[in-house]
XYZ file of C-alpha atoms in Angstrom:
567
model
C 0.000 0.000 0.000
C 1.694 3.502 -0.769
C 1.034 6.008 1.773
C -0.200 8.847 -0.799
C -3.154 6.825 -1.947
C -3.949 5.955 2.222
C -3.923 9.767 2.705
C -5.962 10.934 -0.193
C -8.588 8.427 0.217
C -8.690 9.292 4.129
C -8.526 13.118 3.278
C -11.335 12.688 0.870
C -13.655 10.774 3.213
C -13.263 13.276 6.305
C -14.054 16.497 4.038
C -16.704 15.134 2.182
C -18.357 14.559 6.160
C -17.860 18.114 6.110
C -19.235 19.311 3.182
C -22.200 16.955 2.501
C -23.096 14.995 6.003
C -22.333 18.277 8.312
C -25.064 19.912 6.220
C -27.856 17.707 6.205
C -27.155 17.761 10.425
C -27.071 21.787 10.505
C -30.362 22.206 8.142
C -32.211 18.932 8.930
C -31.414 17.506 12.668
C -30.185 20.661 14.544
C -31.579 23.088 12.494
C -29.148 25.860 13.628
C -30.688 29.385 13.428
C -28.471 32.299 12.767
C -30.629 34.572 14.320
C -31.048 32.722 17.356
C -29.019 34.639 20.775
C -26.619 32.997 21.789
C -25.397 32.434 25.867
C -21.574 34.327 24.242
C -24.208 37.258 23.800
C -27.463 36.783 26.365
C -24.783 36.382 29.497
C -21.667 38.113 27.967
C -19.301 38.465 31.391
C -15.656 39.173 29.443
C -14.570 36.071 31.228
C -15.923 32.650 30.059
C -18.930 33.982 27.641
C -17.558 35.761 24.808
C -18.736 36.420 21.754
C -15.501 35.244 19.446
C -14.889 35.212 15.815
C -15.593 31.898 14.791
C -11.831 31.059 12.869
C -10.822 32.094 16.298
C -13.297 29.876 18.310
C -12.575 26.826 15.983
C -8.837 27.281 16.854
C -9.821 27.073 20.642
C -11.877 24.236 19.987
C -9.795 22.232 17.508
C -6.498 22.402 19.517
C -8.663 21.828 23.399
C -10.015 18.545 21.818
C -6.500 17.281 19.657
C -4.092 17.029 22.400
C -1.986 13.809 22.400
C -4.408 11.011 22.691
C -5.051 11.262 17.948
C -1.438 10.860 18.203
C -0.755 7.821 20.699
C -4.134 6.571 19.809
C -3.609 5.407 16.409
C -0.260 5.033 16.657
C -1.011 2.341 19.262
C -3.242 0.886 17.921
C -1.769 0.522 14.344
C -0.241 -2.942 15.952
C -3.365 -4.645 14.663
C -2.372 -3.715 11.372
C -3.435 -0.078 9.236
C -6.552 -0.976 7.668
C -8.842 -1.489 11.030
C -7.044 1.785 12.503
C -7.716 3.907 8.995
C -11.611 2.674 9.324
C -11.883 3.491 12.698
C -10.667 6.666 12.836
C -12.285 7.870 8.842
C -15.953 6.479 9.797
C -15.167 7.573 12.402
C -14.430 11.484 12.462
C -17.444 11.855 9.509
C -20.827 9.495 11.672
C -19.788 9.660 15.105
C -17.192 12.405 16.275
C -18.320 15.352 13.601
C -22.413 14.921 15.155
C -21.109 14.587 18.678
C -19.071 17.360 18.878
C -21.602 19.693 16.733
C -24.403 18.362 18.597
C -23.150 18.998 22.184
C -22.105 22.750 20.998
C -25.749 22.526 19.893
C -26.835 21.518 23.139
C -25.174 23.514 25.324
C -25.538 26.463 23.334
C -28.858 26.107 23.868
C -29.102 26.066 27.618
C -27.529 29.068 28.938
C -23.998 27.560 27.698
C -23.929 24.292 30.216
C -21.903 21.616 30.716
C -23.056 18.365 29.717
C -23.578 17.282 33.639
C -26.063 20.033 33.969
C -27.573 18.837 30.654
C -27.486 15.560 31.598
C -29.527 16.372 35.142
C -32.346 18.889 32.817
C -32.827 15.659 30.567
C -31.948 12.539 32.383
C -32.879 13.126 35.771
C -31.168 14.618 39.280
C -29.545 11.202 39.980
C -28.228 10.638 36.520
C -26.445 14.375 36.823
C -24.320 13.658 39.788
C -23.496 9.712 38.700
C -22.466 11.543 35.171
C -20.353 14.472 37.039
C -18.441 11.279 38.432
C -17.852 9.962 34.823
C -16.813 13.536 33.962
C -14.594 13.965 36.842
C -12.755 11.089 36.426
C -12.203 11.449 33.046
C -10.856 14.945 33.053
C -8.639 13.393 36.174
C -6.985 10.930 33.974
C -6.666 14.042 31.048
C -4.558 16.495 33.294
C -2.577 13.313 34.799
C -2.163 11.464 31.853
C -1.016 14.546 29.512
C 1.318 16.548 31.781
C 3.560 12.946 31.927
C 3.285 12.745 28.241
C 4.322 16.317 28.121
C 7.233 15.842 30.732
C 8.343 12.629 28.980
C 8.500 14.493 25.402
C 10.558 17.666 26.703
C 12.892 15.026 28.134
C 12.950 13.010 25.143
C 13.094 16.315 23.107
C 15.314 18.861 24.682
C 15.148 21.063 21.566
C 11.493 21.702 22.022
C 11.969 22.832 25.130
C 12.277 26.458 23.868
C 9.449 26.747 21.233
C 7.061 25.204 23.868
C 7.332 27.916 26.729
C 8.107 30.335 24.380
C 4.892 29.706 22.201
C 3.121 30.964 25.235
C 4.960 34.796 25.017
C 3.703 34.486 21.412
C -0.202 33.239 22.557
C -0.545 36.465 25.220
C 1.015 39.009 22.373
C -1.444 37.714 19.705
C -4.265 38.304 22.524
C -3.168 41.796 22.730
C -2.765 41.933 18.868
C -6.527 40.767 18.272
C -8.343 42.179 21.112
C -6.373 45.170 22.204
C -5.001 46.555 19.301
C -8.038 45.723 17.059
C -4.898 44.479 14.349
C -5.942 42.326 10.882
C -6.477 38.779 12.064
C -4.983 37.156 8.746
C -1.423 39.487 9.528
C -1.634 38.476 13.199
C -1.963 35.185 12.064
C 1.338 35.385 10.122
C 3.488 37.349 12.802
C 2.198 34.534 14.871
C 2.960 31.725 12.908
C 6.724 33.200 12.110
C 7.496 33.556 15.666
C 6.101 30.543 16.440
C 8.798 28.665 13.825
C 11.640 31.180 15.206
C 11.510 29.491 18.624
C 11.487 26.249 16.647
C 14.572 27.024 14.568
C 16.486 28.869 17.875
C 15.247 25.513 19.984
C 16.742 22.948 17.420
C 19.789 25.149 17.766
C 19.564 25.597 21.719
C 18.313 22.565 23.243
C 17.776 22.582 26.858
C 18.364 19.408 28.772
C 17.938 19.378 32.713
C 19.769 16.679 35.375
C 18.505 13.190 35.720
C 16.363 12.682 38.335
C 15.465 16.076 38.671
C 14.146 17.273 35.163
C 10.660 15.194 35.650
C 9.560 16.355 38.974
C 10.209 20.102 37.529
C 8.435 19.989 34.918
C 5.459 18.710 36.182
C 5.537 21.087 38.559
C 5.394 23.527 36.263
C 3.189 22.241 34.010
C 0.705 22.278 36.595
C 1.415 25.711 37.714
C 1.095 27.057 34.592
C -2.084 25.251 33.967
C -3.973 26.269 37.207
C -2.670 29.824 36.628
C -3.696 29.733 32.957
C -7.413 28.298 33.699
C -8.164 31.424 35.938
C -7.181 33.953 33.583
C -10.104 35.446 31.124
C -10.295 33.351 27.528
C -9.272 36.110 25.073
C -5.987 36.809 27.035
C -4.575 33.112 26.833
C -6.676 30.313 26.028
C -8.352 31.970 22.831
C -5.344 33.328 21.204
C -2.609 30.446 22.336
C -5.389 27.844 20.868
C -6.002 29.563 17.686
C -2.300 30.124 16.959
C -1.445 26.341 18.164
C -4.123 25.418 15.440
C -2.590 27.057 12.585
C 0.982 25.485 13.895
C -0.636 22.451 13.661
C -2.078 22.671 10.256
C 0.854 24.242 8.535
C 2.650 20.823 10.474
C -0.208 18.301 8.905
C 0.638 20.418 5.584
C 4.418 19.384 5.854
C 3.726 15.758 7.071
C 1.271 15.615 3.885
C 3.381 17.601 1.495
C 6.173 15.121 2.655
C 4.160 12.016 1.784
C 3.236 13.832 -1.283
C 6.768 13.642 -2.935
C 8.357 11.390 -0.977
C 5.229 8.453 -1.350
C 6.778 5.776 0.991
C 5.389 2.459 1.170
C 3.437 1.231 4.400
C 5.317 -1.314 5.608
C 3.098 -2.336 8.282
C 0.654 -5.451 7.637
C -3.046 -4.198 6.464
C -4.189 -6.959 9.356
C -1.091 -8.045 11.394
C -1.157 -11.753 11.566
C 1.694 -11.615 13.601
C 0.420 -9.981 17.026
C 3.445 -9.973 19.469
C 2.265 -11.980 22.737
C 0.044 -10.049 25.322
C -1.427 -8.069 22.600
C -5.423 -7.695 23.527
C -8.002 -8.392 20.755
C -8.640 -6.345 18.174
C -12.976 -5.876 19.304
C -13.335 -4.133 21.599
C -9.577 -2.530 22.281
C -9.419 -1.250 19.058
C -12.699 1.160 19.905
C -11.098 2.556 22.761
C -8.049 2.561 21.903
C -8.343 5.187 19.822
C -10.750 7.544 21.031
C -9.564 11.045 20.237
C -9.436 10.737 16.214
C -12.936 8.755 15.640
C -15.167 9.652 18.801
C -14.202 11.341 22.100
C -16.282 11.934 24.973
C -13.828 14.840 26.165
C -14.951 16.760 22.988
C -18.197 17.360 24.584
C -17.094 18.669 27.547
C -14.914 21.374 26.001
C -17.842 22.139 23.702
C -20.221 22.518 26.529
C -17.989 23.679 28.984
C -16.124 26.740 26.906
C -16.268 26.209 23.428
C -20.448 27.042 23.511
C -19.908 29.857 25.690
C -17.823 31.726 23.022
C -20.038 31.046 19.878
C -21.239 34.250 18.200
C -23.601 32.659 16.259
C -25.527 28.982 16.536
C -24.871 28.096 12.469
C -21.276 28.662 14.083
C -21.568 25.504 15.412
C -21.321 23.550 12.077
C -17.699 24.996 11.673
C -16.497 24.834 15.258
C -17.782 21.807 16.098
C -17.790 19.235 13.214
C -14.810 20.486 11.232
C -12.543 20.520 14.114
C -13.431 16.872 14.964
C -12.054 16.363 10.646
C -9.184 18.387 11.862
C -8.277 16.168 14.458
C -9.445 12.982 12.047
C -6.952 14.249 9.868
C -4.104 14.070 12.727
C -5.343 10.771 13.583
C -4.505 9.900 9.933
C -0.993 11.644 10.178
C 0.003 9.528 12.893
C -1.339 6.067 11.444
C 0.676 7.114 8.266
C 3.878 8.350 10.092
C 3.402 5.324 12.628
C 3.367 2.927 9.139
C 5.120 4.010 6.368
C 8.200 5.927 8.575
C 9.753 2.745 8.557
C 12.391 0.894 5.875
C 11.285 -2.212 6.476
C 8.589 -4.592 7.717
C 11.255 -5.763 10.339
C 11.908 -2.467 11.341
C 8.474 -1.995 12.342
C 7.799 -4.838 13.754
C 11.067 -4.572 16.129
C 9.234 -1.090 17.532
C 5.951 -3.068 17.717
C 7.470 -5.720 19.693
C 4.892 -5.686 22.646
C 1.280 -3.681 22.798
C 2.043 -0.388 23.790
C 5.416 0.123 22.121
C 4.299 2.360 19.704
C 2.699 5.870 20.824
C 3.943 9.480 20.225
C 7.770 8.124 19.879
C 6.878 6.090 17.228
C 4.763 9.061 15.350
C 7.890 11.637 16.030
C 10.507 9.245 14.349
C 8.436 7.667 11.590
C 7.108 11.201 10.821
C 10.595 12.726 10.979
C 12.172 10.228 8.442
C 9.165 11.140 5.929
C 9.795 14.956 6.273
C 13.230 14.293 5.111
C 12.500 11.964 2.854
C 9.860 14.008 1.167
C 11.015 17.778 1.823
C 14.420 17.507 2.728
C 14.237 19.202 5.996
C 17.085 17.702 8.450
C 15.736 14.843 10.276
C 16.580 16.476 13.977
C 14.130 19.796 13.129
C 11.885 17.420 11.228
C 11.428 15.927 14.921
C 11.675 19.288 16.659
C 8.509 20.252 14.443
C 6.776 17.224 15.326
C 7.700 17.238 18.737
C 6.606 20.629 19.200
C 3.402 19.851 17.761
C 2.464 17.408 20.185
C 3.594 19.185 23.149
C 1.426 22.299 22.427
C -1.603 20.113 21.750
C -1.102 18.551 24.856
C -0.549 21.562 26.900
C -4.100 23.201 25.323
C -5.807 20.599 25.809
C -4.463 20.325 29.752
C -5.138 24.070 29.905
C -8.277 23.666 29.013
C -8.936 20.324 31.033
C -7.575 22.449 34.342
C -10.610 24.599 33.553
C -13.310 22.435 32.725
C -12.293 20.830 36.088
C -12.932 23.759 38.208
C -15.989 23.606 36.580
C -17.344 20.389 37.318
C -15.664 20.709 41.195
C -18.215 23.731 40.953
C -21.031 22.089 40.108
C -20.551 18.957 42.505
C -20.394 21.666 45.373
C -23.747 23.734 43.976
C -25.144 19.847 44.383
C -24.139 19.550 47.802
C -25.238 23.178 48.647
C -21.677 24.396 48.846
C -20.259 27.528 46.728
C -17.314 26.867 45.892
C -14.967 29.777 44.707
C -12.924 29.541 41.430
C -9.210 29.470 43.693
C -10.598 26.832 45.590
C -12.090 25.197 42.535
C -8.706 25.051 40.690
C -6.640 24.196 43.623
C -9.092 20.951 44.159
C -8.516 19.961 40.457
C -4.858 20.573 40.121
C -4.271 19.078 43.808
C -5.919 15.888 42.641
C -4.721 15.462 39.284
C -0.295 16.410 41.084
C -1.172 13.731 43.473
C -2.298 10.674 40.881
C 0.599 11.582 38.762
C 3.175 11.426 41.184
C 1.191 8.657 42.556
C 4.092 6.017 41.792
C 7.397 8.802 42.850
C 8.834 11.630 41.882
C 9.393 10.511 38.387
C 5.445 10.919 38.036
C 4.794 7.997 35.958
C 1.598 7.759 37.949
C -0.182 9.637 34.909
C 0.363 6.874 32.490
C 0.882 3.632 34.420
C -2.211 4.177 36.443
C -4.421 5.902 35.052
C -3.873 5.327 30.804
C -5.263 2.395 31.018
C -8.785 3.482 31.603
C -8.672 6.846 29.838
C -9.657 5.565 26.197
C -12.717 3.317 27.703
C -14.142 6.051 30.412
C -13.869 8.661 27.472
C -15.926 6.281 25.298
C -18.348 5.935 27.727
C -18.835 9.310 28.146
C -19.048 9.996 24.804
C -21.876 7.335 24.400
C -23.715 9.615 27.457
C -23.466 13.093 25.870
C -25.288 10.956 22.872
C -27.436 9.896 24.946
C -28.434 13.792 25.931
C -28.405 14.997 22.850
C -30.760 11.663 21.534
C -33.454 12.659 24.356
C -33.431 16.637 23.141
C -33.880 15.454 19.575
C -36.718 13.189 20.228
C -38.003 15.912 22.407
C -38.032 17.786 19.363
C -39.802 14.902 17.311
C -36.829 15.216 14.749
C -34.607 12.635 13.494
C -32.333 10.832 16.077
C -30.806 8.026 14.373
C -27.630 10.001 13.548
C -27.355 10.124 17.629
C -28.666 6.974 18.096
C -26.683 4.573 16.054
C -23.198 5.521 17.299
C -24.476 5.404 20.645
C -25.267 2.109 20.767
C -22.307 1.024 19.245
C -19.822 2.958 21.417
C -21.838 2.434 24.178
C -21.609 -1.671 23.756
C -17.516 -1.394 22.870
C -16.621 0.620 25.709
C -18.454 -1.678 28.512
C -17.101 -4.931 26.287
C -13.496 -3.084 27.240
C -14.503 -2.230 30.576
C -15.071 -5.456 31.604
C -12.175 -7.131 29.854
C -9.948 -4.746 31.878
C -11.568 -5.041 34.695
C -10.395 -9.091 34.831
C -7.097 -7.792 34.220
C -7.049 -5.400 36.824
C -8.153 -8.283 39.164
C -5.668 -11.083 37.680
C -2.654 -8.433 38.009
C -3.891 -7.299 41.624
C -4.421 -3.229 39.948
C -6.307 -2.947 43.039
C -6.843 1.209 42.436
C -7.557 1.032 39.035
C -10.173 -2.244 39.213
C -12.320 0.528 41.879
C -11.723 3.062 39.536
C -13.430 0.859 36.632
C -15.612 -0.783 39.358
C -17.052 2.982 39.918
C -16.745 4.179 36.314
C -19.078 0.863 34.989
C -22.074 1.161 37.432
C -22.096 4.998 36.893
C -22.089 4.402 32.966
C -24.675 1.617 33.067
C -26.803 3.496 36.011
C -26.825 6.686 33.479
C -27.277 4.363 30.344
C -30.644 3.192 32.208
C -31.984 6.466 32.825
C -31.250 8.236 29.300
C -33.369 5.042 27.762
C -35.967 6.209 30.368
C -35.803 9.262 29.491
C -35.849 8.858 25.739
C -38.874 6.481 25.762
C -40.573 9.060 27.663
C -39.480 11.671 25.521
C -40.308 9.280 22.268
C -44.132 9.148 24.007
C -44.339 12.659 25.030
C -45.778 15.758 23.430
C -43.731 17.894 20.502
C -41.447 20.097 22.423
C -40.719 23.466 20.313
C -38.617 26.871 20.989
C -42.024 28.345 22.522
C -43.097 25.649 24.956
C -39.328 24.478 25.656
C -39.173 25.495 29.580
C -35.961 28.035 30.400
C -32.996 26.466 31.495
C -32.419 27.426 35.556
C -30.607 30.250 36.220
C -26.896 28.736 37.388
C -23.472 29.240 38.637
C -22.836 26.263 37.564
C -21.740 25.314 34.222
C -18.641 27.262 34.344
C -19.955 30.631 35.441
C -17.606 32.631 37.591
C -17.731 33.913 41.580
């Protein structure tokens, strides 16, 4: 199989979901109005709800939801060979991930700009809302954990990224000022962004920064989480917005020189279409392969960001098509990067299979190296910057999404204490979620391998799960609605089936290797799923037999603090 023809086939499914199957959702199944207020404008506080331009918007959307996970994800799971992995993640990005993310912008948008738990509570019920804020919880535990070690492990790995990664944050706040302050042209901010972005690149490769073993992990978590609780309590449009929209560019012009490299270059995959030749301990193919990769072909995080900041920033509901479904093709299309760097970045069969020599071996190591050798294969650039780009790239994607994850945190901690009659401040909030997530990652020492090793393992299946929930929601408003909810439907019941296949596959695991913390952790994160999963069919067979429910007789949303609203 040549590489080209696996990327213009994959390229050509995602964007036609865009341009055809996005369309019939907007006009036929959400039937976004452009006229309709949105919560950015009804409840505008210069904090969270901001009206935002919606190129802008989709960059803060597309880089919170493509962190690390469309990179590790595929390039895991490519050890069952390309062709199951390329499926996945095209079919994907264009039936499952492009309506979910759309439809829980939708959703929230909606309702005052909520987050999916207080959707969940207005749809499902009062105990479904705090058994999904557990789900959510958890899941945005394992996201701060899990990406601040992949982070810490890469600028190890990577000492010439070091730079460009702290220094791309300099560059965010300045383009803040740039768009916001100074009113400037967004397309020339754009470009004095973009060039000092690839400055810091070129003075990294030339200046890399390498700290003593044994102390360079513990200090860069630390910092990581610093930053990131610092960076969640700051206003949008000073940070988030602008650092998100600039990362997105980065990451496209970096897709365009992974692509452009495959262009001329047109390696051969060398990895089996169906590997035959599964290296011992390697799980099956149904269900792992579903949860496996989750961020890529359906992610339940996605509807958190888009219901807990994403929907608070959209100027207008049609929007929503733009924001929401294209940036789950822009992170299809990283998904298909990595499968292709993760594949065809190798000389031989051999070669690959000595990297995939165990499940597991694989990940963002295997995307930087394979997608390095095709950058220099293809457009000459030297192999060490060709890895300092990629590098880079994943860094920054993790780091949004953590930001981002920090936030949506505080969010939920807020909630759970509005349920238990408690307000709890946003300092408090924050200090709860980073607190939490510093102590499972250095969980297992000061190294803080705690991130991956204990938690990893149930990230792809509780994000599935969740993702089958917020379908769930958004199944019960469309039926509310009397409008058509087989798009929600169908990919509900299939990701809802995979991800409690793989939850109780691990959870014999768990018990057989005596993972006593992470069998109650998938002990608590099954009965909430399934408890939830019984409700929502309540609720939609109630909602199936119940009156028409329109804009006019649709009852307001309650007034909140929840949700993400500030002190």
């Amino acid at each position: 199989m040549n590489s080209l023809l696996l990327a213009v086939i994959g390229i050509a499914m995602v964007l036609g979901g865009y341009f055809l199957y996005s369309k019939y959702l907007a006009s036929r199944v959400y039937r976004l109005d452009p006229e309709y207020a949105t919560p950015a404008h009804t409840m505008n506080d210069g904090v969270d709800y901001v009206p935002t331009n919606k190129f802008v918007l989709w960059g803060h959307h597309f880089t919170s939801v493509a962190g690390a996970a469309p990179i590790v994800g595929p390039a895991v799971a490519v050890i069952w060979g390309w062709l199951p992995a390329f499926l996945w993640v095209t079919i994907g990005t264009v039936f499952f991930a492009g309506m979910h993310d759309m439809g829980a912008l939708w959703a929230s948008a909606r309702n005052r700009g909520q987050s999916m738990g207080m959707l969940s509570g207005r749809y499902i019920g009062a105990r479904g809302r705090s058994l999904f804020l557990v789900v959510i919880f958890l899941l945005l535990l394992m996201v701060n954990a899990a990406f601040a070690t992949v982070i810490k492990n890469l600028l190890i790995a990577t000492p010439t990224a070091v730079i460009p990664t702290w220094g791309a944050i300099v560059v965010a706040i300045v383009v803040g000022q740039m768009i916001y302050r100074w009113r400037m042209n967004l397309a020339l901010t754009t470009v004095i962004g973009v060039v000092a972005l690839y400055a810091l690149i070129l003075l990294g490769d030339a200046v890399p920064i390498e700290l003593p073993e044994g102390s360079a992990a513990p200090f860069w978590l630390t910092i990581l989480f610093l930053y990131a609780g610092v960076a969640s309590l700051l206003p949008v449009h000073v940070l988030l917005q602008p650092r998100d929209y600039i990362n997105g560019v980065q990451l496209f012009i970096a897709l365009g020189i992974l692509y452009g490299a495959v262009l001329l270059a047109s390696p051969a995959v060398v990895a089996p279409a169906v590997n035959q030749n599964l290296p011992e301990g390697t799980p099956s193919l149904v269900p792992l392969l579903f949860v496996t990769i989750a961020c890529g072909a359906i992610s339940g995080f996605h509807g958190m960001v888009s219901s807990g900041t994403s929907s608070k920033q959209l100027d207008k509901e049609t929007d929503a098509r733009f924001v929401g479904y294209f940036g789950a093709v822009g992170e299809g299309l990283l998904a298909l990067g990595s499968i292709i760097a993760a594949t065809a970045g190798f000389a031989t069969l051999a070669n690959w299979e000595e990297v995939y020599a165990e499940f597991g071996a694989g990940g963002v190591g295997a995307f930087v190296s394979g997608g390095a050798t095709i950058v220099n294969a293809g457009l000459g650039i030297p192999a060490g910057l060709s890895a300092t780009i990629l590098a880079t790239t994943a860094i920054l994607f993790a780091a949004t999404t953590m930001d981002t994850g920090v936030r949506l945190s505080r969010f939920v901690v807020q909630e759970a204490g509005e349920l238990m009659g408690l307000r709890v401040n946003k300092i408090v909030g924050t200090v709860v979620a980073v607190g939490v997530a510093m102590g499972i990652t250095f969980s297992m020492g000061a190294g803080g391998d705690g991130g991956l090793q204990v938690i990893w393992p149930l990230f792809g299946t509780t994000n599935q799960l969740l993702a089958s929930l917020t379908l769930a929601v958004i199944a019960v408003i469309l039926l509310r609605r009397k409008r058509n909810a087989l798009p929600a439907l169908v990919p509900l019941v299939f990701v809802l089936i995979m991800s409690v296949y793989a939850l109780i596959v691990q959870l014999s695991a768990f018990a057989t290797n005596g993972q006593w913390l992470q069998l109650v952790l998938d002990v608590i994160i099954l009965v909430a799923s399934l408890w939830v999963a019984f409700e929502a069919a309540v609720a939609m067979v109630k909602a199936w037999r119940g009156p028409e429910v329109t804009d006019d007789t649709e009852p307001a949303p309650a007034s909140s603090s929840a949700g993400g609203s500030e002190d």
